[in-house]
PDB file of C-alpha atoms in Angstrom:
ATOM      1  CA  MET A  50    -116.655 243.958 139.867  1.00  0.00           C
ATOM      2  CA  THR A  51    -115.825 243.458 136.215  1.00  0.00           C
ATOM      3  CA  GLY A  52    -117.494 240.362 134.839  1.00  0.00           C
ATOM      4  CA  PRO A  53    -115.525 237.612 133.097  1.00  0.00           C
ATOM      5  CA  GLY A  54    -114.754 238.199 129.427  1.00  0.00           C
ATOM      6  CA  THR A  55    -115.599 241.886 129.321  1.00  0.00           C
ATOM      7  CA  ALA A  56    -113.634 244.335 127.194  1.00  0.00           C
ATOM      8  CA  THR A  57    -112.105 246.000 130.232  1.00  0.00           C
ATOM      9  CA  ASP A  58    -110.533 242.777 131.570  1.00  0.00           C
ATOM     10  CA  ALA A  59    -107.176 243.768 130.135  1.00  0.00           C
ATOM     11  CA  LEU A  60    -107.188 246.976 132.161  1.00  0.00           C
ATOM     12  CA  ASP A  61    -105.540 246.938 135.574  1.00  0.00           C
ATOM     13  CA  PRO A  62    -108.531 247.149 137.976  1.00  0.00           C
ATOM     14  CA  LEU A  63    -106.440 249.065 140.507  1.00  0.00           C
ATOM     15  CA  ILE A  64    -105.872 251.901 138.060  1.00  0.00           C
ATOM     16  CA  HIS A  65    -109.134 251.638 136.116  1.00  0.00           C
ATOM     17  CA  VAL A  66    -111.053 253.743 138.626  1.00  0.00           C
ATOM     18  CA  PRO A  67    -111.522 257.493 137.998  1.00  0.00           C
ATOM     19  CA  ALA A  68    -109.992 258.704 141.261  1.00  0.00           C
ATOM     20  CA  ARG A  69    -107.035 256.328 141.203  1.00  0.00           C
ATOM     21  CA  LEU A  70    -106.384 256.982 137.525  1.00  0.00           C
ATOM     22  CA  ARG A  71    -106.167 260.696 138.321  1.00  0.00           C
ATOM     23  CA  ILE A  72    -103.818 260.059 141.242  1.00  0.00           C
ATOM     24  CA  VAL A  73    -101.476 257.858 139.218  1.00  0.00           C
ATOM     25  CA  ALA A  74    -101.534 260.164 136.145  1.00  0.00           C
ATOM     26  CA  THR A  75    -100.804 263.208 138.318  1.00  0.00           C
ATOM     27  CA  LEU A  76     -97.867 261.553 140.087  1.00  0.00           C
ATOM     28  CA  ALA A  77     -96.528 260.273 136.758  1.00  0.00           C
ATOM     29  CA  ALA A  78     -96.161 263.901 135.612  1.00  0.00           C
ATOM     30  CA  LEU A  79     -93.390 264.352 138.201  1.00  0.00           C
ATOM     31  CA  PRO A  80     -89.787 263.552 137.250  1.00  0.00           C
ATOM     32  CA  ASP A  81     -88.720 260.076 138.346  1.00  0.00           C
ATOM     33  CA  GLY A  82     -87.837 260.076 142.056  1.00  0.00           C
ATOM     34  CA  ASP A  83     -89.681 263.292 142.971  1.00  0.00           C
ATOM     35  CA  ALA A  84     -92.564 263.204 145.454  1.00  0.00           C
ATOM     36  CA  LEU A  85     -95.672 265.334 145.971  1.00  0.00           C
ATOM     37  CA  SER A  86     -97.059 266.431 149.320  1.00  0.00           C
ATOM     38  CA  PHE A  87    -100.449 265.051 150.308  1.00  0.00           C
ATOM     39  CA  THR A  88    -101.852 268.614 150.454  1.00  0.00           C
ATOM     40  CA  ARG A  89    -100.715 269.566 146.936  1.00  0.00           C
ATOM     41  CA  LEU A  90    -101.923 266.250 145.524  1.00  0.00           C
ATOM     42  CA  GLN A  91    -105.306 266.804 147.166  1.00  0.00           C
ATOM     43  CA  LYS A  92    -105.529 270.324 145.687  1.00  0.00           C
ATOM     44  CA  MET A  93    -104.590 269.100 142.233  1.00  0.00           C
ATOM     45  CA  ILE A  94    -107.064 266.237 142.237  1.00  0.00           C
ATOM     46  CA  GLY A  95    -109.874 267.797 144.227  1.00  0.00           C
ATOM     47  CA  LEU A  96    -110.750 264.795 146.397  1.00  0.00           C
ATOM     48  CA  THR A  97    -111.664 264.977 150.060  1.00  0.00           C
ATOM     49  CA  PRO A  98    -108.831 263.927 152.417  1.00  0.00           C
ATOM     50  CA  GLY A  99    -110.756 260.798 153.426  1.00  0.00           C
ATOM     51  CA  ASN A 100    -111.302 259.667 149.835  1.00  0.00           C
ATOM     52  CA  LEU A 101    -107.727 260.402 148.891  1.00  0.00           C
ATOM     53  CA  ILE A 102    -106.348 258.397 151.821  1.00  0.00           C
ATOM     54  CA  THR A 103    -108.549 255.420 150.887  1.00  0.00           C
ATOM     55  CA  HIS A 104    -107.315 255.380 147.298  1.00  0.00           C
ATOM     56  CA  LEU A 105    -103.697 256.019 148.249  1.00  0.00           C
ATOM     57  CA  ARG A 106    -103.783 253.089 150.658  1.00  0.00           C
ATOM     58  CA  LYS A 107    -105.040 250.741 147.924  1.00  0.00           C
ATOM     59  CA  LEU A 108    -102.331 251.877 145.534  1.00  0.00           C
ATOM     60  CA  GLU A 109     -99.667 251.669 148.224  1.00  0.00           C
ATOM     61  CA  ASP A 110    -100.746 248.148 149.195  1.00  0.00           C
ATOM     62  CA  ALA A 111    -100.243 247.123 145.567  1.00  0.00           C
ATOM     63  CA  GLY A 112     -96.749 248.654 145.577  1.00  0.00           C
ATOM     64  CA  TYR A 113     -97.681 251.342 143.037  1.00  0.00           C
ATOM     65  CA  LEU A 114     -96.939 254.205 145.434  1.00  0.00           C
ATOM     66  CA  VAL A 115     -94.420 255.026 148.095  1.00  0.00           C
ATOM     67  CA  THR A 116     -95.501 257.340 150.912  1.00  0.00           C
ATOM     68  CA  GLU A 117     -93.150 258.962 153.358  1.00  0.00           C
ATOM     69  CA  LYS A 118     -94.013 260.830 156.525  1.00  0.00           C
ATOM     70  CA  THR A 119     -91.567 263.376 157.873  1.00  0.00           C
ATOM     71  CA  GLY A 120     -91.734 265.513 161.034  1.00  0.00           C
ATOM     72  CA  ASN A 121     -94.032 265.240 164.026  1.00  0.00           C
ATOM     73  CA  GLY A 122     -97.347 266.800 165.099  1.00  0.00           C
ATOM     74  CA  VAL A 123     -98.477 269.906 163.202  1.00  0.00           C
ATOM     75  CA  ALA A 124     -95.168 270.009 161.332  1.00  0.00           C
ATOM     76  CA  SER A 125     -95.630 266.506 159.948  1.00  0.00           C
ATOM     77  CA  ARG A 126     -95.797 266.130 156.210  1.00  0.00           C
ATOM     78  CA  THR A 127     -96.731 263.187 154.064  1.00  0.00           C
ATOM     79  CA  SER A 128     -95.283 262.937 150.579  1.00  0.00           C
ATOM     80  CA  VAL A 129     -96.372 260.532 147.882  1.00  0.00           C
ATOM     81  CA  ALA A 130     -94.383 259.250 144.909  1.00  0.00           C
ATOM     82  CA  LEU A 131     -95.059 256.780 142.146  1.00  0.00           C
ATOM     83  CA  SER A 132     -92.873 253.693 142.471  1.00  0.00           C
ATOM     84  CA  ASN A 133     -91.157 252.009 139.513  1.00  0.00           C
ATOM     85  CA  ARG A 134     -93.825 249.347 139.715  1.00  0.00           C
ATOM     86  CA  GLY A 135     -96.542 252.009 139.586  1.00  0.00           C
ATOM     87  CA  ARG A 136     -94.946 253.699 136.577  1.00  0.00           C
ATOM     88  CA  THR A 137     -94.707 250.333 134.782  1.00  0.00           C
ATOM     89  CA  ALA A 138     -98.338 249.574 135.665  1.00  0.00           C
ATOM     90  CA  LEU A 139     -99.484 252.931 134.265  1.00  0.00           C
ATOM     91  CA  ASP A 140     -97.520 252.334 131.047  1.00  0.00           C
ATOM     92  CA  ALA A 141     -99.117 248.893 130.722  1.00  0.00           C
ATOM     93  CA  TYR A 142    -102.555 250.359 131.464  1.00  0.00           C
ATOM     94  CA  THR A 143    -102.081 253.092 128.838  1.00  0.00           C
ATOM     95  CA  ALA A 144    -100.982 250.522 126.236  1.00  0.00           C
ATOM     96  CA  ALA A 145    -103.931 248.239 127.053  1.00  0.00           C
ATOM     97  CA  LEU A 146    -106.344 251.170 126.852  1.00  0.00           C
ATOM     98  CA  ARG A 147    -104.907 252.153 123.465  1.00  0.00           C
ATOM     99  CA  ASP A 148    -105.257 248.596 122.139  1.00  0.00           C
ATOM    100  CA  LEU A 149    -108.788 248.359 123.444  1.00  0.00           C
ATOM    101  CA  LEU A 150    -109.865 251.625 121.828  1.00  0.00           C
ATOM    102  CA  ALA A 151    -108.140 250.736 118.558  1.00  0.00           C
ATOM    103  CA  GLY A 152    -110.183 247.527 118.458  1.00  0.00           C
ATOM    104  CA  LEU A 153    -113.531 249.283 118.933  1.00  0.00           C
TER     105      LEU A 153
ATOM    106  CA  MET B  20    -118.936 263.594 143.522  1.00  0.00           C
ATOM    107  CA  ASP B  21    -118.032 260.668 145.706  1.00  0.00           C
ATOM    108  CA  GLU B  22    -115.117 259.142 143.883  1.00  0.00           C
ATOM    109  CA  THR B  23    -115.076 256.030 146.015  1.00  0.00           C
ATOM    110  CA  THR B  24    -118.484 254.914 144.868  1.00  0.00           C
ATOM    111  CA  THR B  25    -118.607 256.087 141.255  1.00  0.00           C
ATOM    112  CA  GLY B  26    -117.245 253.170 139.272  1.00  0.00           C
ATOM    113  CA  ASP B  27    -115.088 252.359 142.284  1.00  0.00           C
ATOM    114  CA  GLU B  28    -113.720 249.099 140.944  1.00  0.00           C
ATOM    115  CA  GLY B  29    -113.885 250.194 137.329  1.00  0.00           C
ATOM    116  CA  GLY B  30    -116.745 248.018 136.097  1.00  0.00           C
ATOM    117  CA  GLU B  31    -118.853 250.945 134.896  1.00  0.00           C
ATOM    118  CA  PHE B  32    -115.932 253.077 133.850  1.00  0.00           C
ATOM    119  CA  ASP B  33    -116.042 253.365 130.066  1.00  0.00           C
ATOM    120  CA  PRO B  34    -112.583 252.947 128.431  1.00  0.00           C
ATOM    121  CA  LYS B  35    -113.225 256.003 126.226  1.00  0.00           C
ATOM    122  CA  GLU B  36    -113.922 258.090 129.317  1.00  0.00           C
ATOM    123  CA  ALA B  37    -110.828 256.591 130.957  1.00  0.00           C
ATOM    124  CA  ALA B  38    -108.658 257.603 127.986  1.00  0.00           C
ATOM    125  CA  LYS B  39    -110.075 261.122 128.053  1.00  0.00           C
ATOM    126  CA  LEU B  40    -109.592 261.415 131.816  1.00  0.00           C
ATOM    127  CA  LEU B  41    -106.020 260.110 131.560  1.00  0.00           C
ATOM    128  CA  GLU B  42    -105.194 262.641 128.861  1.00  0.00           C
ATOM    129  CA  THR B  43    -106.768 265.656 130.581  1.00  0.00           C
ATOM    130  CA  THR B  44    -105.297 264.767 133.995  1.00  0.00           C
ATOM    131  CA  THR B  45    -101.815 264.280 132.535  1.00  0.00           C
ATOM    132  CA  ARG B  46    -101.973 267.584 130.655  1.00  0.00           C
ATOM    133  CA  ARG B  47    -103.277 269.492 133.656  1.00  0.00           C
ATOM    134  CA  ALA B  48    -100.642 268.003 135.966  1.00  0.00           C
ATOM    135  CA  GLN B  49     -97.845 268.737 133.497  1.00  0.00           C
ATOM    136  CA  ARG B  50     -99.061 272.324 133.170  1.00  0.00           C
ATOM    137  CA  GLN B  51     -99.264 272.792 136.948  1.00  0.00           C
ATOM    138  CA  LEU B  52     -95.868 271.223 137.659  1.00  0.00           C
ATOM    139  CA  GLU B  53     -94.068 272.550 134.597  1.00  0.00           C
ATOM    140  CA  PHE B  54     -90.996 274.690 135.198  1.00  0.00           C
ATOM    141  CA  PRO B  55     -90.117 276.852 133.369  1.00  0.00           C
ATOM    142  CA  SER B  56     -93.520 277.507 131.815  1.00  0.00           C
ATOM    143  CA  PRO B  57     -94.129 279.088 128.392  1.00  0.00           C
ATOM    144  CA  LEU B  58     -95.335 282.257 130.160  1.00  0.00           C
ATOM    145  CA  LEU B  59     -92.046 282.506 132.045  1.00  0.00           C
ATOM    146  CA  ALA B  60     -90.095 282.053 128.812  1.00  0.00           C
ATOM    147  CA  LEU B  61     -92.075 284.963 127.296  1.00  0.00           C
ATOM    148  CA  ILE B  62     -91.454 287.196 130.349  1.00  0.00           C
ATOM    149  CA  GLN B  63     -87.743 286.352 130.173  1.00  0.00           C
ATOM    150  CA  ALA B  64     -87.717 287.053 126.440  1.00  0.00           C
ATOM    151  CA  GLY B  65     -89.257 290.504 126.986  1.00  0.00           C
ATOM    152  CA  ALA B  66     -86.910 291.357 129.868  1.00  0.00           C
ATOM    153  CA  LEU B  67     -83.825 290.234 127.937  1.00  0.00           C
ATOM    154  CA  LEU B  68     -84.853 292.164 124.831  1.00  0.00           C
ATOM    155  CA  ALA B  69     -85.323 295.300 126.944  1.00  0.00           C
ATOM    156  CA  ALA B  70     -82.019 294.729 128.805  1.00  0.00           C
ATOM    157  CA  TYR B  71     -79.886 294.160 125.716  1.00  0.00           C
ATOM    158  CA  GLY B  72     -81.841 296.875 123.880  1.00  0.00           C
ATOM    159  CA  SER B  73     -81.010 299.472 126.528  1.00  0.00           C
ATOM    160  CA  ILE B  74     -77.310 298.641 126.218  1.00  0.00           C
ATOM    161  CA  TRP B  75     -77.467 298.795 122.421  1.00  0.00           C
ATOM    162  CA  LEU B  76     -79.191 302.210 122.546  1.00  0.00           C
ATOM    163  CA  SER B  77     -76.372 303.533 124.728  1.00  0.00           C
ATOM    164  CA  VAL B  78     -73.519 302.211 122.543  1.00  0.00           C
ATOM    165  CA  ARG B  79     -74.830 302.562 118.984  1.00  0.00           C
ATOM    166  CA  GLY B  80     -72.889 305.013 116.906  1.00  0.00           C
ATOM    167  CA  GLN B  81     -69.939 305.144 119.313  1.00  0.00           C
ATOM    168  CA  ASN B  82     -66.693 305.666 117.449  1.00  0.00           C
ATOM    169  CA  PRO B  83     -64.372 304.674 118.976  1.00  0.00           C
ATOM    170  CA  TYR B  84     -66.314 302.217 121.104  1.00  0.00           C
ATOM    171  CA  SER B  85     -66.247 303.186 124.783  1.00  0.00           C
ATOM    172  CA  GLY B  86     -68.774 300.751 126.278  1.00  0.00           C
ATOM    173  CA  PRO B  87     -72.273 301.021 127.775  1.00  0.00           C
ATOM    174  CA  SER B  88     -73.250 304.006 129.924  1.00  0.00           C
ATOM    175  CA  GLY B  89     -73.859 303.639 133.670  1.00  0.00           C
ATOM    176  CA  ALA B  90     -77.601 304.292 133.178  1.00  0.00           C
ATOM    177  CA  ALA B  91     -77.814 301.523 130.570  1.00  0.00           C
ATOM    178  CA  LEU B  92     -76.092 299.105 132.942  1.00  0.00           C
ATOM    179  CA  VAL B  93     -78.570 300.038 135.696  1.00  0.00           C
ATOM    180  CA  GLU B  94     -81.432 299.338 133.253  1.00  0.00           C
ATOM    181  CA  LEU B  95     -79.796 296.036 132.298  1.00  0.00           C
ATOM    182  CA  TYR B  96     -79.615 294.903 135.920  1.00  0.00           C
ATOM    183  CA  ALA B  97     -83.180 296.128 136.565  1.00  0.00           C
ATOM    184  CA  PHE B  98     -84.520 293.954 133.738  1.00  0.00           C
ATOM    185  CA  VAL B  99     -82.365 291.031 134.856  1.00  0.00           C
ATOM    186  CA  ALA B 100     -83.855 291.492 138.362  1.00  0.00           C
ATOM    187  CA  VAL B 101     -87.393 291.456 136.892  1.00  0.00           C
ATOM    188  CA  ALA B 102     -86.587 288.203 135.084  1.00  0.00           C
ATOM    189  CA  ALA B 103     -85.035 286.728 138.259  1.00  0.00           C
ATOM    190  CA  VAL B 104     -88.110 287.628 140.360  1.00  0.00           C
ATOM    191  CA  ALA B 105     -90.364 286.046 137.713  1.00  0.00           C
ATOM    192  CA  VAL B 106     -88.233 282.879 137.813  1.00  0.00           C
ATOM    193  CA  GLY B 107     -88.432 282.787 141.627  1.00  0.00           C
ATOM    194  CA  LEU B 108     -92.220 283.219 141.712  1.00  0.00           C
ATOM    195  CA  GLU B 109     -92.729 280.653 138.967  1.00  0.00           C
ATOM    196  CA  ALA B 110     -90.444 278.137 140.663  1.00  0.00           C
ATOM    197  CA  ARG B 111     -92.341 278.627 143.921  1.00  0.00           C
ATOM    198  CA  ARG B 112     -95.679 278.041 142.183  1.00  0.00           C
ATOM    199  CA  ALA B 113     -94.561 274.958 140.263  1.00  0.00           C
ATOM    200  CA  ARG B 114     -92.547 273.341 143.042  1.00  0.00           C
ATOM    201  CA  ALA B 115     -94.932 273.930 145.962  1.00  0.00           C
ATOM    202  CA  GLY B 116     -95.279 270.589 147.724  1.00  0.00           C
ATOM    203  CA  VAL B 117     -92.764 268.869 145.455  1.00  0.00           C
ATOM    204  CA  SER B 118     -89.818 267.245 147.183  1.00  0.00           C
ATOM    205  CA  ARG B 119     -86.894 266.576 144.967  1.00  0.00           C
ATOM    206  CA  ARG B 120     -84.616 263.594 145.155  1.00  0.00           C
ATOM    207  CA  SER B 121     -81.727 265.673 146.476  1.00  0.00           C
ATOM    208  CA  SER B 122     -81.212 269.403 146.802  1.00  0.00           C
ATOM    209  CA  ARG B 123     -77.465 268.704 146.988  1.00  0.00           C
ATOM    210  CA  GLN B 124     -77.651 267.171 143.503  1.00  0.00           C
ATOM    211  CA  GLU B 125     -79.371 270.348 142.255  1.00  0.00           C
ATOM    212  CA  TRP B 126     -76.489 272.485 143.530  1.00  0.00           C
ATOM    213  CA  THR B 127     -73.939 270.157 141.974  1.00  0.00           C
ATOM    214  CA  ARG B 128     -75.690 270.562 138.625  1.00  0.00           C
ATOM    215  CA  ALA B 129     -75.521 274.355 138.915  1.00  0.00           C
ATOM    216  CA  VAL B 130     -71.719 274.426 139.403  1.00  0.00           C
ATOM    217  CA  PRO B 131     -70.686 274.119 135.699  1.00  0.00           C
ATOM    218  CA  PHE B 132     -73.133 276.893 134.729  1.00  0.00           C
ATOM    219  CA  ILE B 133     -71.903 279.279 137.438  1.00  0.00           C
ATOM    220  CA  ALA B 134     -68.252 278.511 136.621  1.00  0.00           C
ATOM    221  CA  ALA B 135     -68.850 279.061 132.889  1.00  0.00           C
ATOM    222  CA  PHE B 136     -70.674 282.371 133.523  1.00  0.00           C
ATOM    223  CA  LEU B 137     -68.015 283.733 135.883  1.00  0.00           C
ATOM    224  CA  SER B 138     -65.198 282.686 133.536  1.00  0.00           C
ATOM    225  CA  VAL B 139     -66.389 285.289 131.007  1.00  0.00           C
ATOM    226  CA  TYR B 140     -65.845 288.104 133.488  1.00  0.00           C
ATOM    227  CA  VAL B 141     -62.444 286.733 134.553  1.00  0.00           C
ATOM    228  CA  LEU B 142     -61.480 286.571 130.877  1.00  0.00           C
ATOM    229  CA  MET B 143     -62.665 290.179 130.396  1.00  0.00           C
ATOM    230  CA  GLY B 144     -60.354 291.272 133.216  1.00  0.00           C
ATOM    231  CA  ALA B 145     -57.431 289.327 131.770  1.00  0.00           C
ATOM    232  CA  LEU B 146     -57.923 290.724 128.270  1.00  0.00           C
ATOM    233  CA  ARG B 147     -58.215 294.287 129.560  1.00  0.00           C
ATOM    234  CA  HIS B 148     -55.070 293.703 131.604  1.00  0.00           C
ATOM    235  CA  ASP B 149     -53.293 292.524 128.427  1.00  0.00           C
ATOM    236  CA  GLY B 150     -54.289 295.712 126.604  1.00  0.00           C
ATOM    237  CA  PHE B 151     -57.135 294.475 124.391  1.00  0.00           C
ATOM    238  CA  SER B 152     -59.480 297.169 123.059  1.00  0.00           C
ATOM    239  CA  PHE B 153     -62.712 298.342 124.733  1.00  0.00           C
ATOM    240  CA  ALA B 154     -64.580 296.983 121.709  1.00  0.00           C
ATOM    241  CA  ILE B 155     -63.526 293.432 122.567  1.00  0.00           C
ATOM    242  CA  VAL B 156     -63.485 293.662 126.359  1.00  0.00           C
ATOM    243  CA  TYR B 157     -66.685 295.698 126.940  1.00  0.00           C
ATOM    244  CA  GLY B 158     -68.471 294.939 123.662  1.00  0.00           C
ATOM    245  CA  ILE B 159     -68.233 291.578 121.999  1.00  0.00           C
ATOM    246  CA  LEU B 160     -67.109 289.503 124.975  1.00  0.00           C
ATOM    247  CA  PRO B 161     -69.772 290.476 127.590  1.00  0.00           C
ATOM    248  CA  ALA B 162     -72.580 290.337 124.998  1.00  0.00           C
ATOM    249  CA  ALA B 163     -71.742 287.097 123.195  1.00  0.00           C
ATOM    250  CA  GLY B 164     -69.497 285.321 125.730  1.00  0.00           C
ATOM    251  CA  PRO B 165     -72.101 284.301 128.341  1.00  0.00           C
ATOM    252  CA  LEU B 166     -74.365 282.820 125.666  1.00  0.00           C
ATOM    253  CA  ILE B 167     -71.536 280.783 124.168  1.00  0.00           C
ATOM    254  CA  VAL B 168     -70.058 279.368 127.379  1.00  0.00           C
ATOM    255  CA  VAL B 169     -73.282 278.907 129.370  1.00  0.00           C
ATOM    256  CA  GLY B 170     -75.002 277.553 126.243  1.00  0.00           C
ATOM    257  CA  ALA B 171     -72.150 275.054 125.743  1.00  0.00           C
ATOM    258  CA  ALA B 172     -72.344 273.952 129.399  1.00  0.00           C
ATOM    259  CA  ALA B 173     -76.124 273.567 129.064  1.00  0.00           C
ATOM    260  CA  ALA B 174     -75.717 271.584 125.824  1.00  0.00           C
ATOM    261  CA  GLY B 175     -73.353 269.140 127.557  1.00  0.00           C
ATOM    262  CA  TYR B 176     -75.732 268.765 130.483  1.00  0.00           C
ATOM    263  CA  ALA B 177     -78.729 268.252 128.173  1.00  0.00           C
ATOM    264  CA  ALA B 178     -76.869 265.718 126.018  1.00  0.00           C
ATOM    265  CA  ALA B 179     -75.930 263.712 129.129  1.00  0.00           C
ATOM    266  CA  ARG B 180     -79.593 263.656 130.203  1.00  0.00           C
ATOM    267  CA  GLU B 181     -80.813 263.038 126.627  1.00  0.00           C
ATOM    268  CA  ASP B 182     -83.055 266.094 127.010  1.00  0.00           C
ATOM    269  CA  LEU B 183     -83.516 267.011 123.356  1.00  0.00           C
ATOM    270  CA  GLN B 184     -85.601 270.141 124.048  1.00  0.00           C
ATOM    271  CA  MET B 185     -82.927 271.636 126.290  1.00  0.00           C
ATOM    272  CA  LEU B 186     -80.187 270.536 123.886  1.00  0.00           C
ATOM    273  CA  ALA B 187     -81.882 272.359 121.008  1.00  0.00           C
ATOM    274  CA  LEU B 188     -82.299 275.494 123.156  1.00  0.00           C
ATOM    275  CA  ALA B 189     -78.649 275.400 124.297  1.00  0.00           C
ATOM    276  CA  VAL B 190     -77.253 274.878 120.792  1.00  0.00           C
ATOM    277  CA  ALA B 191     -79.454 277.722 119.515  1.00  0.00           C
ATOM    278  CA  LEU B 192     -78.040 280.022 122.219  1.00  0.00           C
ATOM    279  CA  VAL B 193     -74.448 279.075 121.294  1.00  0.00           C
ATOM    280  CA  ALA B 194     -75.256 279.795 117.635  1.00  0.00           C
ATOM    281  CA  VAL B 195     -76.800 283.193 118.502  1.00  0.00           C
ATOM    282  CA  GLY B 196     -73.798 284.103 120.663  1.00  0.00           C
ATOM    283  CA  ALA B 197     -71.195 283.036 118.116  1.00  0.00           C
ATOM    284  CA  GLY B 198     -73.050 284.565 115.156  1.00  0.00           C
ATOM    285  CA  SER B 199     -73.711 287.878 116.898  1.00  0.00           C
ATOM    286  CA  ALA B 200     -69.958 288.497 117.295  1.00  0.00           C
ATOM    287  CA  PHE B 201     -69.854 289.320 113.568  1.00  0.00           C
ATOM    288  CA  ALA B 202     -72.086 292.353 114.205  1.00  0.00           C
ATOM    289  CA  GLY B 203     -69.284 294.334 115.852  1.00  0.00           C
ATOM    290  CA  PRO B 204     -69.050 295.810 119.380  1.00  0.00           C
ATOM    291  CA  SER B 205     -72.266 297.880 119.134  1.00  0.00           C
ATOM    292  CA  GLY B 206     -74.364 295.644 116.898  1.00  0.00           C
ATOM    293  CA  VAL B 207     -73.560 292.554 118.968  1.00  0.00           C
ATOM    294  CA  TRP B 208     -75.879 293.826 121.735  1.00  0.00           C
ATOM    295  CA  ALA B 209     -78.827 294.209 119.332  1.00  0.00           C
ATOM    296  CA  VAL B 210     -78.241 290.880 117.576  1.00  0.00           C
ATOM    297  CA  THR B 211     -77.750 289.002 120.851  1.00  0.00           C
ATOM    298  CA  GLY B 212     -80.866 290.584 122.384  1.00  0.00           C
ATOM    299  CA  VAL B 213     -83.087 289.852 119.386  1.00  0.00           C
ATOM    300  CA  GLY B 214     -81.606 286.361 118.915  1.00  0.00           C
ATOM    301  CA  PHE B 215     -81.923 285.420 122.595  1.00  0.00           C
ATOM    302  CA  CYS B 216     -85.503 286.744 122.640  1.00  0.00           C
ATOM    303  CA  ALA B 217     -86.389 284.794 119.468  1.00  0.00           C
ATOM    304  CA  VAL B 218     -84.954 281.556 120.907  1.00  0.00           C
ATOM    305  CA  LEU B 219     -87.010 281.940 124.099  1.00  0.00           C
ATOM    306  CA  VAL B 220     -90.200 282.755 122.147  1.00  0.00           C
ATOM    307  CA  CYS B 221     -89.596 279.667 119.965  1.00  0.00           C
ATOM    308  CA  ARG B 222     -89.096 277.628 123.126  1.00  0.00           C
ATOM    309  CA  ALA B 223     -92.423 278.856 124.540  1.00  0.00           C
ATOM    310  CA  ILE B 224     -94.207 278.028 121.273  1.00  0.00           C
ATOM    311  CA  ALA B 225     -92.574 274.577 121.169  1.00  0.00           C
ATOM    312  CA  GLN B 226     -93.636 273.900 124.771  1.00  0.00           C
ATOM    313  CA  VAL B 227     -97.265 274.774 123.987  1.00  0.00           C
ATOM    314  CA  TRP B 228     -97.162 272.759 120.760  1.00  0.00           C
ATOM    315  CA  LEU B 229     -95.658 269.683 122.456  1.00  0.00           C
ATOM    316  CA  ARG B 230     -98.254 269.932 125.222  1.00  0.00           C
ATOM    317  CA  ARG B 231    -101.024 269.715 122.623  1.00  0.00           C
ATOM    318  CA  ALA B 232     -99.369 267.019 120.486  1.00  0.00           C
TER     319      ALA B 232
END
């Protein structure tokens, strides 16, 4: 956990994690409203399915992502999209990171 | 690397490393999801140059102008097919696993472009019916017309979406189409081909440059 008063306090702790930063940055590259399948996202990021699910769940719980499952059984498909809240959070994170690095 | 344990809650994640990771991930994702890519623009540029070039080779020096030969038209459609296959493969690569907001919306967007493109050929038929010369009907109009009308439709679409890159490309195509008409019924094919190719090459360069900026 980040200690009180550290330089990284201004950074959203949900995004300031390597795996989750990669997930959010990758989804932000899609046009607004488009979604990416779980399989393609996993290939692009290179995480194991278990790890990816863990991080996606944390981001979804915070309202940063929207996941949608379509179909049943082997034909089922999960797609993931960045929500408006997630996009705003990434913008805020990027701005905070820029300010922090400018002050170093 | 176990990403759930390495700096899981960010405490040990250096902001400089975070900035670098954000930049590289964004660039990589944009490159993987980008459609059309700079490579596709270059393939299209080559195919279009060859297509228009084959027509120009068949009509240059014609006096009076009688239009492209059948073989040149076959070559034209062969190069157009090559470009279309490249577009299909590239779209498949970039859009694998991507679900769009609405495929119906995509089709609706395509309607003005298809209507503008087909209108050129309807106009050709009407002008021929009204007795206009081969030089106009099978020279200037089919070479410059599609660029002008499809470019204008694309410019309107890009302006509505505030897509400045596409707007610049569309306006450049309209300018190439309109300007090439001055080259006459034979020269219009060469000028259009070279101009179209140059615009696509510039687009590819701009895409690469913007990616690095």
